[in-house]
Amino acid sequence: MDLIRVFSEHPASVGETYSEHLVRAVCFGTRMVLAGFAFLFVRTGSQTIAELNERMIANRPLPLHPIASDKRLPL
C-alpha cells in the first residue's frame, strides 16, 4: 500500500492538494459540529448544512467521465 497515494488520491479527485483539502475539511467539520449544537434554533442547523452543501458542490470540479449512478438527493 502506497501511503502517499492513500493521502493524495481523494484530495486530487476533487481538485485539491492534501493541505487544501485538510483545511477545507476542518472548516466544514467545525461548521457541522457547530450546526449540531444549534438544535435550540429551529432552522440554523439545517440552513448551515444546506449552505455547506452548496459550497461543496459549487467548488467541485466536473468529472471527466460522469457516473450514471451519481444522483444527488434534494435536501
mmCIF file with all atom_site columns, C-alpha atoms in Angstrom:
data_model
loop_
_atom_site.group_PDB
_atom_site.id
_atom_site.type_symbol
_atom_site.label_atom_id
_atom_site.label_alt_id
_atom_site.label_comp_id
_atom_site.label_asym_id
_atom_site.label_entity_id
_atom_site.label_seq_id
_atom_site.pdbx_PDB_ins_code
_atom_site.Cartn_x
_atom_site.Cartn_y
_atom_site.Cartn_z
_atom_site.occupancy
_atom_site.B_iso_or_equiv
_atom_site.pdbx_formal_charge
_atom_site.auth_seq_id
_atom_site.auth_comp_id
_atom_site.auth_asym_id
_atom_site.auth_atom_id
_atom_site.pdbx_PDB_model_num
ATOM 1  C CA . MET A 1 1  ? 0.000   0.000  0.000   1.00 0.00 ? 1  MET A CA 1
ATOM 2  C CA . ASP A 1 2  ? 1.488   3.314  -1.101  1.00 0.00 ? 2  ASP A CA 1
ATOM 3  C CA . LEU A 1 3  ? 0.936   5.681  1.844   1.00 0.00 ? 3  LEU A CA 1
ATOM 4  C CA . ILE A 1 4  ? 1.454   8.841  -0.222  1.00 0.00 ? 4  ILE A CA 1
ATOM 5  C CA . ARG A 1 5  ? -1.201  7.701  -2.690  1.00 0.00 ? 5  ARG A CA 1
ATOM 6  C CA . VAL A 1 6  ? -3.638  6.994  0.133   1.00 0.00 ? 6  VAL A CA 1
ATOM 7  C CA . PHE A 1 7  ? -3.369  10.592 1.372   1.00 0.00 ? 7  PHE A CA 1
ATOM 8  C CA . SER A 1 8  ? -3.340  12.277 -2.034  1.00 0.00 ? 8  SER A CA 1
ATOM 9  C CA . GLU A 1 9  ? -5.803  10.307 -4.171  1.00 0.00 ? 9  GLU A CA 1
ATOM 10 C CA . HIS A 1 10 ? -9.053  11.652 -2.695  1.00 0.00 ? 10 HIS A CA 1
ATOM 11 C CA . PRO A 1 11 ? -7.974  15.327 -2.492  1.00 0.00 ? 11 PRO A CA 1
ATOM 12 C CA . ALA A 1 12 ? -6.757  15.084 -6.088  1.00 0.00 ? 12 ALA A CA 1
ATOM 13 C CA . SER A 1 13 ? -10.130 13.661 -7.126  1.00 0.00 ? 13 SER A CA 1
ATOM 14 C CA . VAL A 1 14 ? -11.782 16.920 -6.006  1.00 0.00 ? 14 VAL A CA 1
ATOM 15 C CA . GLY A 1 15 ? -9.073  19.157 -7.486  1.00 0.00 ? 15 GLY A CA 1
ATOM 16 C CA . GLU A 1 16 ? -7.222  20.000 -4.268  1.00 0.00 ? 16 GLU A CA 1
ATOM 17 C CA . THR A 1 17 ? -3.852  19.309 -2.690  1.00 0.00 ? 17 THR A CA 1
ATOM 18 C CA . TYR A 1 18 ? -3.687  17.421 0.606   1.00 0.00 ? 18 TYR A CA 1
ATOM 19 C CA . SER A 1 19 ? -3.167  20.677 2.540   1.00 0.00 ? 19 SER A CA 1
ATOM 20 C CA . GLU A 1 20 ? -6.018  22.481 0.780   1.00 0.00 ? 20 GLU A CA 1
ATOM 21 C CA . HIS A 1 21 ? -8.330  19.549 1.386   1.00 0.00 ? 21 HIS A CA 1
ATOM 22 C CA . LEU A 1 22 ? -7.307  19.298 5.045   1.00 0.00 ? 22 LEU A CA 1
ATOM 23 C CA . VAL A 1 23 ? -8.080  22.981 5.687   1.00 0.00 ? 23 VAL A CA 1
ATOM 24 C CA . ARG A 1 24 ? -11.408 22.784 3.840   1.00 0.00 ? 24 ARG A CA 1
ATOM 25 C CA . ALA A 1 25 ? -12.389 19.581 5.679   1.00 0.00 ? 25 ALA A CA 1
ATOM 26 C CA . VAL A 1 26 ? -11.542 21.102 9.080   1.00 0.00 ? 26 VAL A CA 1
ATOM 27 C CA . CYS A 1 27 ? -13.599 24.213 8.263   1.00 0.00 ? 27 CYS A CA 1
ATOM 28 C CA . PHE A 1 28 ? -16.567 22.133 7.065   1.00 0.00 ? 28 PHE A CA 1
ATOM 29 C CA . GLY A 1 29 ? -16.306 19.796 10.041  1.00 0.00 ? 29 GLY A CA 1
ATOM 30 C CA . THR A 1 30 ? -16.200 22.680 12.511  1.00 0.00 ? 30 THR A CA 1
ATOM 31 C CA . ARG A 1 31 ? -19.247 24.288 10.912  1.00 0.00 ? 31 ARG A CA 1
ATOM 32 C CA . MET A 1 32 ? -21.099 20.957 11.017  1.00 0.00 ? 32 MET A CA 1
ATOM 33 C CA . VAL A 1 33 ? -20.318 20.454 14.715  1.00 0.00 ? 33 VAL A CA 1
ATOM 34 C CA . LEU A 1 34 ? -21.487 23.994 15.497  1.00 0.00 ? 34 LEU A CA 1
ATOM 35 C CA . ALA A 1 35 ? -24.646 23.402 13.444  1.00 0.00 ? 35 ALA A CA 1
ATOM 36 C CA . GLY A 1 36 ? -25.243 20.277 15.514  1.00 0.00 ? 36 GLY A CA 1
ATOM 37 C CA . PHE A 1 37 ? -25.218 22.394 18.672  1.00 0.00 ? 37 PHE A CA 1
ATOM 38 C CA . ALA A 1 38 ? -27.736 24.761 17.097  1.00 0.00 ? 38 ALA A CA 1
ATOM 39 C CA . PHE A 1 39 ? -30.583 22.364 17.900  1.00 0.00 ? 39 PHE A CA 1
ATOM 40 C CA . LEU A 1 40 ? -32.165 25.078 20.063  1.00 0.00 ? 40 LEU A CA 1
ATOM 41 C CA . PHE A 1 41 ? -32.764 27.176 16.962  1.00 0.00 ? 41 PHE A CA 1
ATOM 42 C CA . VAL A 1 42 ? -35.318 25.773 14.572  1.00 0.00 ? 42 VAL A CA 1
ATOM 43 C CA . ARG A 1 43 ? -33.592 26.424 11.257  1.00 0.00 ? 43 ARG A CA 1
ATOM 44 C CA . THR A 1 44 ? -29.950 27.289 11.991  1.00 0.00 ? 44 THR A CA 1
ATOM 45 C CA . GLY A 1 45 ? -28.591 23.753 11.737  1.00 0.00 ? 45 GLY A CA 1
ATOM 46 C CA . SER A 1 46 ? -30.395 22.833 8.529   1.00 0.00 ? 46 SER A CA 1
ATOM 47 C CA . GLN A 1 47 ? -29.564 26.193 6.924   1.00 0.00 ? 47 GLN A CA 1
ATOM 48 C CA . THR A 1 48 ? -25.885 25.663 7.728   1.00 0.00 ? 48 THR A CA 1
ATOM 49 C CA . ILE A 1 49 ? -25.908 22.174 6.209   1.00 0.00 ? 49 ILE A CA 1
ATOM 50 C CA . ALA A 1 50 ? -27.658 23.481 3.062   1.00 0.00 ? 50 ALA A CA 1
ATOM 51 C CA . GLU A 1 51 ? -25.088 26.282 2.751   1.00 0.00 ? 51 GLU A CA 1
ATOM 52 C CA . LEU A 1 52 ? -22.156 23.881 3.159   1.00 0.00 ? 52 LEU A CA 1
ATOM 53 C CA . ASN A 1 53 ? -23.667 21.543 0.568   1.00 0.00 ? 53 ASN A CA 1
ATOM 54 C CA . GLU A 1 54 ? -23.994 24.383 -1.934  1.00 0.00 ? 54 GLU A CA 1
ATOM 55 C CA . ARG A 1 55 ? -20.398 25.498 -1.301  1.00 0.00 ? 55 ARG A CA 1
ATOM 56 C CA . MET A 1 56 ? -19.109 21.962 -1.736  1.00 0.00 ? 56 MET A CA 1
ATOM 57 C CA . ILE A 1 57 ? -20.986 21.416 -4.992  1.00 0.00 ? 57 ILE A CA 1
ATOM 58 C CA . ALA A 1 58 ? -20.050 24.856 -6.354  1.00 0.00 ? 58 ALA A CA 1
ATOM 59 C CA . ASN A 1 59 ? -16.334 24.199 -5.763  1.00 0.00 ? 59 ASN A CA 1
ATOM 60 C CA . ARG A 1 60 ? -16.339 20.629 -7.048  1.00 0.00 ? 60 ARG A CA 1
ATOM 61 C CA . PRO A 1 61 ? -14.718 20.158 -10.455 1.00 0.00 ? 61 PRO A CA 1
ATOM 62 C CA . LEU A 1 62 ? -16.817 18.448 -13.094 1.00 0.00 ? 62 LEU A CA 1
ATOM 63 C CA . PRO A 1 63 ? -15.912 14.773 -13.505 1.00 0.00 ? 63 PRO A CA 1
ATOM 64 C CA . LEU A 1 64 ? -14.141 13.801 -16.697 1.00 0.00 ? 64 LEU A CA 1
ATOM 65 C CA . HIS A 1 65 ? -16.439 10.812 -17.076 1.00 0.00 ? 65 HIS A CA 1
ATOM 66 C CA . PRO A 1 66 ? -19.794 11.287 -15.342 1.00 0.00 ? 66 PRO A CA 1
ATOM 67 C CA . ILE A 1 67 ? -21.021 8.234  -13.480 1.00 0.00 ? 67 ILE A CA 1
ATOM 68 C CA . ALA A 1 68 ? -24.626 7.305  -14.207 1.00 0.00 ? 68 ALA A CA 1
ATOM 69 C CA . SER A 1 69 ? -25.300 6.439  -10.562 1.00 0.00 ? 69 SER A CA 1
ATOM 70 C CA . ASP A 1 70 ? -24.065 9.858  -9.318  1.00 0.00 ? 70 ASP A CA 1
ATOM 71 C CA . LYS A 1 71 ? -27.522 11.152 -8.397  1.00 0.00 ? 71 LYS A CA 1
ATOM 72 C CA . ARG A 1 72 ? -27.687 13.908 -5.807  1.00 0.00 ? 72 ARG A CA 1
ATOM 73 C CA . LEU A 1 73 ? -30.649 13.789 -3.481  1.00 0.00 ? 73 LEU A CA 1
ATOM 74 C CA . PRO A 1 74 ? -32.527 17.013 -2.731  1.00 0.00 ? 74 PRO A CA 1
ATOM 75 C CA . LEU A 1 75 ? -32.221 18.343 0.794   1.00 0.00 ? 75 LEU A CA 1
#
